[in-house]
Coordinates of C-alpha atoms in Angstrom, one line a residue:
Chain A
M1 CA 0.1 -0.2 -0.1
S2 CA 1.5 3.3 -1.0
A3 CA 1.2 6.2 1.5
M4 CA -1.0 8.0 -1.0
S5 CA -3.8 5.3 -0.6
R6 CA -3.9 5.6 2.8
P7 CA -7.6 6.4 4.0
L8 CA -8.4 9.8 5.6
I9 CA -10.0 10.3 8.7
V10 CA -12.7 13.0 9.3
H11 CA -13.5 14.3 12.5
G12 CA -16.0 16.8 13.4
G13 CA -18.3 18.3 11.0
A14 CA -21.7 16.4 9.8
G15 CA -20.9 13.2 11.2
G16 CA -18.7 14.8 14.8
T17 CA -19.8 13.6 18.2
V18 CA -20.6 17.0 19.0
A19 CA -22.6 17.5 15.7
R20 CA -24.5 14.7 17.0
L21 CA -25.0 15.8 20.7
E22 CA -26.2 19.3 18.7
D23 CA -28.8 16.9 16.9
L24 CA -29.8 15.6 20.2
D25 CA -30.2 19.2 22.0
R26 CA -31.9 20.5 18.9
A27 CA -34.3 17.0 19.1
G28 CA -35.1 17.5 22.7
A29 CA -35.6 21.8 22.1
Q30 CA -38.1 20.5 19.4
L31 CA -39.9 18.1 21.6
Q32 CA -40.2 20.3 24.3
V33 CA -42.1 22.8 21.7
A34 CA -44.5 20.0 21.3
A35 CA -44.5 19.1 25.1
Q36 CA -45.9 23.0 25.2
V37 CA -48.3 22.5 23.0
M38 CA -49.7 19.6 24.3
A39 CA -49.7 21.1 27.6
S40 CA -51.7 23.9 26.6
V41 CA -54.3 21.4 24.8
A42 CA -54.5 19.7 28.1
V43 CA -55.4 22.7 30.4
R44 CA -58.2 23.9 27.5
A45 CA -59.5 20.4 27.4
A46 CA -59.7 20.2 30.7
R47 CA -61.4 23.7 31.4
I48 CA -64.1 22.3 28.9
A49 CA -64.6 18.9 30.9
T50 CA -65.1 20.5 34.0
D51 CA -67.6 23.0 32.9
P52 CA -70.6 23.3 35.2
L53 CA -72.7 24.2 32.4
V54 CA -71.8 21.2 30.5
T55 CA -73.4 19.0 33.5
L56 CA -76.4 21.1 33.7
T57 CA -77.3 20.4 30.0
A58 CA -77.6 16.5 31.1
P59 CA -81.6 16.9 32.3
L60 CA -82.0 18.4 28.4
S61 CA -80.5 15.6 26.5
P62 CA -79.2 12.6 29.3
S63 CA -78.8 10.3 26.2
T64 CA -76.1 12.2 24.6
W65 CA -74.9 13.7 27.7
V66 CA -73.8 10.1 28.9
A67 CA -71.5 9.7 26.2
L68 CA -69.2 12.9 27.1
P69 CA -67.7 12.2 30.4
P70 CA -65.8 9.0 29.3
R71 CA -65.0 10.8 25.8
L72 CA -63.5 13.8 27.7
A73 CA -61.7 11.6 30.0
A74 CA -60.1 9.5 27.0
A75 CA -59.2 13.0 25.1
I76 CA -57.3 14.2 28.6
G77 CA -56.0 11.6 30.9
P78 CA -53.9 8.4 30.2
P79 CA -53.0 6.5 28.2
S80 CA -53.1 8.7 24.8
G81 CA -55.4 11.9 26.4
A82 CA -53.3 15.4 26.4
V83 CA -52.0 15.6 30.1
A84 CA -50.6 12.6 29.5
V85 CA -48.9 13.0 25.8
A86 CA -47.8 16.1 27.6
A87 CA -46.3 14.7 30.4
R88 CA -44.5 12.1 28.0
L89 CA -43.2 14.6 25.5
T90 CA -41.5 16.7 28.3
G91 CA -39.9 13.4 29.7
L92 CA -38.5 12.5 26.5
A93 CA -37.6 16.2 25.5
L94 CA -35.6 16.5 28.9
A95 CA -34.0 12.8 28.4
A96 CA -33.0 14.0 25.1
R97 CA -31.4 17.4 26.4
G98 CA -30.0 15.8 29.6
A99 CA -28.0 13.6 28.0
S100 CA -26.2 15.9 25.4
H101 CA -26.0 18.6 28.0
L102 CA -24.4 15.5 30.5
Y103 CA -22.2 14.1 27.7
L104 CA -20.7 17.9 27.1
A105 CA -20.1 18.3 30.8
T106 CA -18.0 15.4 30.9
D107 CA -16.3 15.8 28.3
L108 CA -15.3 19.2 29.5
A109 CA -14.6 17.7 32.7
V110 CA -12.1 15.0 31.1
D111 CA -10.4 17.7 28.9
A112 CA -9.6 19.7 32.1
G113 CA -8.7 16.7 34.0
I114 CA -6.2 15.6 31.5
H115 CA -4.6 19.2 31.1
A116 CA -4.1 19.4 35.1
V117 CA -2.6 15.8 34.8
D118 CA -0.1 16.7 32.1
V119 CA 0.7 20.3 34.2
S120 CA 1.2 18.5 37.0
I121 CA 3.6 15.8 35.3
G122 CA 5.5 18.5 33.4
R123 CA 6.1 20.4 36.7
A124 CA 7.4 17.4 38.2
V125 CA 9.9 16.9 35.3
G126 CA 10.7 20.5 35.3
A127 CA 11.9 20.3 39.1
L128 CA 13.7 17.3 38.2
V129 CA 15.8 18.4 35.1
A130 CA 16.2 21.8 36.5
V131 CA 18.5 20.9 39.3
P132 CA 21.3 18.9 37.0
A133 CA 21.0 21.4 34.0
V134 CA 21.4 24.3 36.3
A135 CA 24.3 22.8 37.8
A136 CA 26.1 22.1 34.4
V137 CA 25.7 25.1 32.9
V138 CA 27.2 26.7 35.9
A139 CA 30.1 24.3 35.9
G140 CA 30.5 25.3 32.4
R141 CA 29.9 22.1 30.7
A142 CA 26.7 23.1 28.7
P143 CA 27.0 26.3 27.2
A144 CA 23.5 28.0 26.6
S145 CA 24.8 28.2 23.1
V146 CA 24.6 24.6 22.4
A147 CA 21.2 24.7 23.4
T148 CA 20.1 27.5 21.5
V149 CA 21.5 25.2 18.4
D150 CA 19.4 22.3 19.6
V151 CA 16.4 24.2 19.8
V152 CA 16.9 25.8 16.5
A153 CA 17.5 22.5 15.0
L154 CA 14.4 20.8 16.0
A155 CA 12.6 24.1 15.1
G156 CA 13.8 23.5 11.6
L157 CA 11.8 20.3 11.0
A158 CA 8.6 22.7 10.4
G159 CA 10.8 24.7 7.8
P160 CA 10.9 25.8 4.5
S161 CA 7.5 24.3 3.8
S162 CA 7.9 22.6 -0.1
S163 CA 11.8 21.8 -0.4
G164 CA 12.0 19.5 2.4
S165 CA 15.3 21.1 3.0
C166 CA 15.2 21.9 6.8
L167 CA 17.4 20.5 9.3
G168 CA 16.7 16.9 10.2
C169 CA 14.6 16.5 6.9
G170 CA 15.1 13.8 4.3
P171 CA 15.9 10.2 4.0
G172 CA 18.2 9.9 6.8
S173 CA 15.9 10.9 9.7
G174 CA 14.9 7.4 10.5
P175 CA 15.4 6.1 13.6
G176 CA 18.6 5.4 15.1
P177 CA 22.0 7.0 14.3
G178 CA 22.2 7.6 10.8
P179 CA 22.7 9.8 8.2
G180 CA 20.1 12.4 9.5
G181 CA 21.9 11.9 13.2
P182 CA 20.6 12.2 16.6
V183 CA 18.3 14.9 15.4
G184 CA 17.0 12.5 12.7
W185 CA 16.7 10.3 15.0
V186 CA 14.6 12.6 17.4
L187 CA 12.3 13.7 15.0
G188 CA 11.7 10.4 13.9
Q189 CA 10.3 9.2 17.5
L190 CA 8.7 12.4 17.6
G191 CA 7.0 11.5 14.0
A192 CA 6.1 7.9 15.4
H193 CA 4.5 9.7 19.0
T194 CA 2.7 12.6 17.8
G195 CA 0.1 11.7 20.6
A196 CA 2.9 11.8 23.3
V197 CA 3.9 15.3 21.3
E198 CA 0.5 16.7 22.0
H199 CA 0.2 15.8 26.2
A200 CA 4.2 17.1 26.1
V201 CA 3.4 20.3 25.0
D202 CA 0.1 20.4 27.2
A203 CA 2.7 20.1 29.8
T204 CA 4.9 22.5 29.0
P205 CA 3.4 25.4 31.2
G206 CA 4.0 23.0 34.2
V207 CA 7.7 22.3 32.8
L208 CA 8.3 26.0 32.7
D209 CA 7.2 26.1 36.4
G210 CA 8.7 23.2 37.8
V211 CA 12.6 24.7 36.4
L212 CA 11.8 27.9 38.1
S213 CA 10.5 26.5 41.5
T214 CA 14.0 25.3 42.0
N215 CA 15.8 28.4 41.6
P216 CA 14.2 31.6 43.6
V217 CA 16.2 34.0 42.0
L218 CA 15.7 33.0 38.3
A219 CA 12.0 32.8 39.3
A220 CA 12.2 36.5 40.8
L221 CA 14.2 37.6 37.5
A222 CA 11.6 35.8 35.3
G223 CA 8.9 37.1 36.9
V224 CA 10.2 40.8 36.6
A225 CA 11.0 40.5 33.0
T226 CA 7.6 38.9 32.5
G227 CA 5.6 40.6 34.7
Q228 CA 3.9 37.7 36.0
P229 CA 5.5 35.8 39.0
R230 CA 4.4 32.7 37.9
V231 CA 4.2 30.7 34.3
P232 CA 0.3 30.7 33.1
A233 CA -1.2 26.9 33.5
D234 CA -2.5 27.4 30.1
L235 CA -0.5 27.0 26.9
P236 CA -1.4 30.2 25.2
G237 CA -0.4 31.8 28.4
A238 CA 2.7 30.0 29.1
A239 CA 3.7 31.1 25.2
G240 CA 3.2 34.7 25.7
W241 CA 5.0 34.4 29.2
L242 CA 8.0 32.8 26.8
G243 CA 7.6 35.7 24.3
R244 CA 8.1 38.7 27.1
L245 CA 11.0 36.4 28.7
G246 CA 12.6 36.3 25.5
S247 CA 11.8 40.1 24.7
A248 CA 13.6 41.3 27.6
G249 CA 16.6 40.1 25.9
S250 CA 16.9 40.2 22.0
W251 CA 15.2 37.3 21.4
L252 CA 11.3 36.6 19.9
R253 CA 10.4 40.5 20.1
E254 CA 7.2 41.1 17.9
N255 CA 5.9 44.7 17.8
G256 CA 3.1 43.6 15.6
K257 CA 3.7 46.7 12.8
I258 CA 4.7 45.8 9.3
S259 CA 5.3 48.0 6.5
V260 CA 4.7 46.9 3.0
V261 CA 7.6 46.9 0.8
G262 CA 6.3 45.3 -2.5
R263 CA 3.0 44.6 -4.7
R264 CA 2.8 42.5 -7.5
P265 CA -0.4 41.6 -9.4
V266 CA 0.0 38.0 -10.9
A267 CA -1.8 35.9 -13.4
A268 CA -4.3 33.6 -11.3
E269 CA -7.2 31.0 -12.3
P270 CA -10.2 30.0 -10.2
P271 CA -9.1 26.8 -8.1
Q272 CA -10.7 23.9 -9.3
G273 CA -10.7 22.8 -5.9
L274 CA -9.1 22.7 -2.3
V275 CA -6.1 21.1 -4.2
D276 CA -5.3 24.3 -6.2
V277 CA -5.7 26.4 -2.9
V278 CA -3.0 24.5 -0.8
A279 CA -0.5 23.9 -3.6
G280 CA -1.0 27.8 -4.3
I281 CA 0.4 28.6 -1.1
A282 CA 3.7 26.4 -1.9
T283 CA 4.6 28.9 -4.6
L284 CA 5.0 31.6 -1.7
D285 CA 8.0 30.0 -0.6
P286 CA 11.2 31.8 -0.8
Q287 CA 12.5 29.0 -2.3
Q288 CA 10.2 28.9 -5.0
G289 CA 11.0 32.4 -5.6
A290 CA 8.7 34.2 -3.6
P291 CA 10.2 37.4 -1.8
P292 CA 10.2 36.6 2.1
G293 CA 7.0 37.6 3.8
T294 CA 4.8 37.4 0.7
V295 CA 0.9 36.8 0.9
R296 CA -1.3 36.4 -2.2
V297 CA -4.8 37.9 -2.2
I298 CA -7.1 36.0 -5.3
A299 CA -10.3 37.6 -6.2
V300 CA -12.8 34.9 -8.3
T301 CA -15.3 37.1 -9.7
G302 CA -18.1 35.0 -10.9
P303 CA -20.6 35.6 -13.7
S304 CA -22.9 38.1 -12.1
S305 CA -19.8 39.9 -10.8
R306 CA -20.0 39.0 -7.5
R307 CA -16.4 38.9 -5.9
A308 CA -15.2 36.1 -3.5
W309 CA -11.5 36.2 -2.0
I310 CA -9.0 33.8 -1.3
V311 CA -6.1 34.8 0.9
Q312 CA -3.1 32.5 0.8
V313 CA -0.6 32.5 3.7
P314 CA 3.0 30.6 3.9
G315 CA 4.3 28.9 7.0
T316 CA 7.4 29.9 9.1
Q317 CA 10.4 31.3 6.9
E318 CA 12.7 32.4 9.3
W319 CA 13.5 30.2 12.0
S320 CA 16.3 32.5 14.2
P321 CA 14.8 33.0 17.6
L322 CA 16.6 36.4 17.2
T323 CA 13.9 39.0 15.9
G324 CA 14.2 39.8 12.4
Q325 CA 12.4 41.7 9.7
N326 CA 10.3 38.6 7.9
P327 CA 6.9 38.6 9.7
L328 CA 6.7 35.1 9.4
D329 CA 9.2 34.2 11.9
F330 CA 9.6 32.4 14.8
A331 CA 8.8 35.3 17.2
G332 CA 5.4 35.4 15.1
N333 CA 5.4 31.2 16.0
V334 CA 5.3 31.9 19.8
H335 CA 3.3 34.9 19.9
G336 CA 0.9 33.8 17.2
M337 CA 0.8 30.5 20.2
A338 CA -0.1 33.2 22.8
G339 CA -3.2 34.7 20.7
E340 CA -1.1 38.2 20.3
R341 CA -1.5 40.7 17.2
T342 CA 1.7 39.4 15.2
A343 CA 3.3 41.1 12.3
G344 CA 2.0 38.0 10.5
R345 CA -1.5 39.0 10.9
R346 CA -1.0 42.8 10.3
L347 CA 0.8 41.7 7.1
V348 CA -2.6 40.0 5.8
E349 CA -4.8 42.4 6.8
A350 CA -2.5 45.0 4.7
A351 CA -2.6 42.7 1.6
M352 CA -6.4 42.5 1.7
R353 CA -6.7 46.2 2.5
T354 CA -4.5 46.9 -0.9
A355 CA -6.1 44.2 -2.7
G356 CA -9.5 46.0 -2.2
V357 CA -11.5 43.1 -0.2
E358 CA -14.8 44.9 0.7
P359 CA -17.0 44.4 3.7
G360 CA -19.4 41.7 2.9
E361 CA -17.7 40.2 0.1
P362 CA -16.9 36.0 1.5
V363 CA -13.6 35.9 2.1
L364 CA -11.7 32.4 2.4
L365 CA -8.5 32.2 4.7
A366 CA -6.1 29.5 3.9
G367 CA -2.4 28.9 5.4
H368 CA 0.0 26.4 6.2
S369 CA 1.9 25.9 9.5
Q370 CA 2.2 29.3 10.7
G371 CA 0.2 30.6 8.1
G372 CA -3.0 28.5 9.3
L373 CA -2.6 29.8 12.7
V374 CA -2.3 33.5 11.3
A375 CA -5.5 32.5 9.3
A376 CA -7.5 31.1 12.2
Q377 CA -6.5 34.0 14.5
L378 CA -7.9 36.5 12.1
A379 CA -11.1 34.6 11.6
A380 CA -11.4 34.3 15.4
D381 CA -10.7 38.1 15.6
P382 CA -14.0 40.3 16.1
Q383 CA -12.5 43.2 14.9
F384 CA -11.3 42.0 11.6
R385 CA -14.4 40.1 11.1
A386 CA -16.1 43.3 11.5
S387 CA -14.9 44.8 8.3
H388 CA -14.3 41.2 6.4
H389 CA -16.7 38.5 5.8
V390 CA -14.6 35.5 6.9
T391 CA -16.7 32.5 5.7
H392 CA -14.1 29.6 5.2
V393 CA -10.7 28.7 7.0
I394 CA -8.4 26.0 5.5
T395 CA -5.3 25.0 7.4
A396 CA -2.6 22.9 6.7
G397 CA -0.5 21.3 9.6
A398 CA -1.2 24.2 11.8
P399 CA -1.6 24.2 15.5
V400 CA -5.2 25.9 15.7
A401 CA -7.1 23.7 18.2
M402 CA -7.0 26.5 20.9
V403 CA -7.9 29.4 18.3
S404 CA -11.7 30.7 19.0
V405 CA -13.1 30.2 15.4
P406 CA -17.1 31.4 15.7
A407 CA -19.4 28.9 14.5
S408 CA -20.3 31.1 11.6
V409 CA -16.6 30.3 9.9
T410 CA -16.4 26.7 8.7
V411 CA -12.9 25.4 9.2
L412 CA -11.1 22.7 7.3
S413 CA -7.8 21.6 9.2
L414 CA -5.6 19.3 7.5
E415 CA -3.3 17.4 9.9
H416 CA -1.2 14.3 9.1
D417 CA -0.6 11.4 11.7
E418 CA 3.3 12.1 11.6
D419 CA 3.3 15.8 11.2
V420 CA 4.6 17.4 14.9
V421 CA 3.6 21.1 14.4
P422 CA -0.4 20.6 14.5
R423 CA 0.3 19.0 17.7
L424 CA 2.0 22.1 19.2
D425 CA -1.2 23.4 20.4
G426 CA -1.2 20.7 23.1
A427 CA -5.2 19.6 22.2
P428 CA -7.4 18.1 19.8
N429 CA -9.0 20.2 17.1
P430 CA -12.9 21.1 18.4
D431 CA -15.2 18.4 17.4
R432 CA -18.1 20.6 16.1
L433 CA -20.6 20.8 13.0
G434 CA -18.6 23.8 11.2
W435 CA -14.9 22.0 11.8
L436 CA -13.8 19.0 10.1
T437 CA -10.1 17.7 10.7
V438 CA -8.4 15.6 8.1
S439 CA -6.0 13.5 9.0
R440 CA -4.0 10.7 7.4
S441 CA -1.0 8.5 7.9
T442 CA 2.1 9.4 5.7
T443 CA 4.2 6.8 6.3
V444 CA 4.7 4.2 4.1
P445 CA 4.4 0.5 5.7
G446 CA 7.7 -0.9 6.6
S447 CA 9.5 2.5 6.8
A448 CA 10.3 4.7 9.8
P449 CA 7.5 8.0 10.1
D450 CA 9.1 11.1 8.5
P451 CA 7.6 14.1 10.5
A452 CA 9.6 16.4 8.0
S453 CA 7.8 15.2 4.9
A454 CA 4.7 15.0 6.9
H455 CA 4.4 18.5 7.4
D456 CA 5.6 19.3 3.7
L457 CA 3.0 21.7 1.7
S458 CA 3.7 18.8 -1.2
S459 CA 2.0 16.3 0.9
Y460 CA -0.8 18.6 2.2
T461 CA -1.2 19.1 -1.2
R462 CA -1.7 14.9 -2.1
T463 CA -4.3 15.3 0.6
A464 CA -5.8 17.9 -0.3
S465 CA -6.8 16.1 -3.8
E466 CA -8.0 13.4 -2.0
V467 CA -10.3 15.7 0.0
D468 CA -11.7 17.1 -3.2
T469 CA -13.2 13.4 -4.2
S470 CA -13.6 12.1 -1.0
R471 CA -17.5 10.6 -0.3
D472 CA -17.1 11.2 3.4
P473 CA -20.6 13.2 3.7
G474 CA -19.0 15.7 6.2
L475 CA -16.9 16.7 3.3
V476 CA -19.2 16.2 0.6
R477 CA -21.1 19.4 2.6
W478 CA -18.2 21.3 3.2
R479 CA -17.2 21.3 -0.5
S480 CA -20.8 22.0 -1.6
G481 CA -20.1 25.6 0.8
L482 CA -17.1 26.2 -1.5
G483 CA -18.9 27.4 -4.7
P484 CA -18.4 31.2 -4.5
F485 CA -14.3 30.8 -4.5
L486 CA -14.1 27.9 -7.4
A487 CA -14.0 27.6 -11.1
G488 CA -17.5 27.7 -12.7
P489 CA -19.1 28.9 -15.9
G490 CA -17.6 32.5 -16.5
A491 CA -15.6 32.6 -13.1
T492 CA -12.6 34.8 -13.9
A493 CA -9.5 35.6 -11.4
T494 CA -7.0 37.7 -10.4
G495 CA -4.2 37.7 -7.9
L496 CA -1.9 40.1 -6.1
E497 CA 1.1 39.4 -4.1
V498 CA 1.9 41.5 -1.2
T499 CA 5.5 41.9 0.5
G500 CA 6.0 43.0 4.2
R501 CA 8.6 43.8 6.7
R502 CA 8.4 44.0 10.4
A503 CA 8.9 47.2 11.1
P504 CA 11.2 48.5 13.6
Chain B
V1 CA -79.0 32.3 34.7
Y2 CA -81.2 29.0 34.7
G3 CA -84.8 28.4 33.5
A4 CA -86.8 25.2 33.2
A5 CA -85.9 24.4 29.8
G6 CA -82.4 25.7 29.2
W7 CA -79.8 28.7 30.1
V8 CA -78.1 31.6 28.8
D9 CA -74.4 31.7 29.7
E10 CA -72.3 34.9 30.7
E11 CA -71.3 36.2 27.1
G12 CA -75.0 35.6 26.4
D13 CA -74.8 32.7 24.5
M14 CA -77.6 29.8 24.4
D15 CA -76.8 26.5 26.4
W16 CA -76.2 25.0 22.9
T17 CA -74.3 27.3 21.4
H18 CA -72.2 27.4 24.4
L19 CA -72.0 23.5 23.8
Q20 CA -71.1 24.5 20.2
R21 CA -68.5 26.6 21.1
H22 CA -66.8 24.2 23.2
A23 CA -66.8 21.2 20.7
A24 CA -65.2 23.8 17.8
E25 CA -62.5 24.5 20.5
L26 CA -62.1 20.6 21.0
H27 CA -61.2 20.1 17.1
E28 CA -59.0 23.0 17.1
L29 CA -57.0 21.6 20.1
A30 CA -57.3 18.4 17.9
D31 CA -55.5 20.5 15.3
R32 CA -52.8 21.7 17.7
A33 CA -51.6 18.1 18.9
R34 CA -51.5 16.9 15.3
T35 CA -49.3 19.9 14.9
A36 CA -47.0 18.8 18.2
A37 CA -47.4 15.2 16.3
A38 CA -45.8 16.6 13.3
L39 CA -42.8 18.5 15.3
A40 CA -42.4 14.7 17.2
T41 CA -42.0 13.2 14.0
A42 CA -39.8 16.3 12.4
V43 CA -37.3 15.1 15.1
D44 CA -36.9 12.0 13.6
G45 CA -35.0 13.6 10.5
V46 CA -32.4 14.2 12.5
E47 CA -28.9 12.2 12.3
W48 CA -28.1 9.9 15.1
R49 CA -25.4 7.2 15.7
S50 CA -25.3 7.2 19.2
V51 CA -25.7 3.6 20.9
A52 CA -29.6 4.8 22.2
A53 CA -30.0 6.3 19.1
D54 CA -32.4 3.2 18.1
R55 CA -34.1 3.3 21.4
F56 CA -34.6 7.1 21.3
R57 CA -36.1 6.9 17.7
S58 CA -38.4 4.3 19.0
A59 CA -39.7 6.3 22.1
L60 CA -40.2 9.4 19.6
A61 CA -42.5 7.1 17.3
N62 CA -44.5 6.0 19.8
E63 CA -44.8 9.2 21.3
A64 CA -45.6 10.8 17.9
A65 CA -48.2 7.9 17.4
L66 CA -49.8 8.6 21.1
T67 CA -50.1 12.5 20.2
R68 CA -51.9 11.6 16.8
R69 CA -54.2 9.2 18.7
C70 CA -55.1 12.3 21.5
A71 CA -56.0 14.3 18.1
D72 CA -58.7 11.7 17.4
L73 CA -59.5 11.8 21.1
L74 CA -60.0 15.1 20.9
D75 CA -62.1 15.3 17.8
D76 CA -64.2 12.1 18.8
A77 CA -64.8 14.1 22.3
G78 CA -65.8 17.5 19.9
Q79 CA -68.3 15.2 17.8
A80 CA -70.1 13.5 21.0
L81 CA -69.8 17.6 22.2
A82 CA -71.5 18.8 18.9
A83 CA -74.0 15.9 19.0
H84 CA -75.0 17.1 22.7
A85 CA -75.5 20.5 21.7
R86 CA -77.8 19.8 18.9
A87 CA -79.7 17.7 21.3
V88 CA -79.9 20.3 23.6
H89 CA -81.0 22.4 20.7
S90 CA -83.8 20.3 20.1
A91 CA -84.9 20.0 23.6
S92 CA -84.9 23.8 24.4
P93 CA -84.8 25.8 21.1
V94 CA -85.6 28.7 23.2
P95 CA -84.1 29.7 26.8
T96 CA -86.9 30.6 29.6
S97 CA -85.1 33.5 31.2
R98 CA -81.5 35.3 31.3

């Protein structure tokens, strides 16, 4: 079996658990309405049955009167009368709604419990590793620069998207010492255990807190630098804390400002499907000739002259933790995970403004890796949505689980099993009617998992082509909503590429 | 206000028209019950895949059928009341007093 033939797994959408719970809750609400109708019927029928004036007519026609009480009793009382039916419908409505609410409450409680366990374990691990690590640094055996190189090397796993030329990537990244070296081996292990990565990331706030707990001086300094005496227990909070800590030095500085340095009209065709939308993102890679920090805005004009917009946002292009000019850099990753308005988000806003996107015109935001995070966060931003009618978000290999995209926006997330990057949100994506997560294994049977190629856009483009032809009911329904953005009779397209630099 | 051959209610309706009004109301209530049954039946169009879905569907079908049965019973009571009203009208065509 080739990697191509590995099946798509679809979570959320019309077939998702929460979608079914929403169905159940809606059914319960509808039954409650029916029960209320029958309750009012019962009250009015009972008023008739107990009307003393009706009884007073008995002497005038006893033979017809005698037929009334049993019929009125049958219409009101058990087993099929209005009172009985209203009571039974109410019971069924409460059972339906109660079941769905209980399920959701249990689900949330379990989720919170898992996070608490992850953080507690992380805190213990952080405290354990802090002592020997600090001792080694003090003894001069582990220069800080070595740690920096390791971090950047691991981060390179999500590096230049379509070329596969990132650190640790390539055929040597299998298990054990090989051409890929230790980094390749580590990446292979990560790719094989991405679920563990999710928990490890979820535990990160605990690890940081644990490290600081062993050194009051370090904790005090960090508290002054970040303005928070303790590391926040949630992942976005911890990312923000880390960003502020780095910003106290010369790392991870993000001022959220950009200046547009290039505007380039480009030829464009209306996409035939998801595959064209995803493949288009790959051409924004600097290694494909695009200037660094470039996003593309495509206007698709239908036969009735109505415009729809597609915005394509590439992934991280600069992996140094030292802040540079490219808005899609490592600092953008950290501050983006914290939910802050990054330069990458500003770049997309500026590009849409430059292209002339009007309020009310449907917008599809598509992004790979950090670009996907930017797309989801813009869709979740009420201020952005006030001026842009975002209807769809497409993410490929992006950590977006913690982004609160409103139900009015349909989200499709492509996440390969061996790709570590979408796991960096530390949680599974929401399971709801308007959010589909499509996962697939990219590992060829008999070979080692390769997280680098799993994250590559060319790999996601192949998955996108399978989504285009999938018969999954959720995906069929999702595709049916894409009409305004796709090729059709009389549809034309124009493109604009906008390049930005982080302003000092 | 009662008389030997009948009465008039507070709205000024005669005994048999009072009964007819009740009969019409029972038919109207039957229609409302059919609306409620339709609401319950429409719920069945929702897709479920949960373990309890079959039992829930079965309960739902039962309640919808009972609600339709209730509508029929209300119609039946309405018809009986209308028949009684006609009989009362024949027995006391004119109220004796107000």
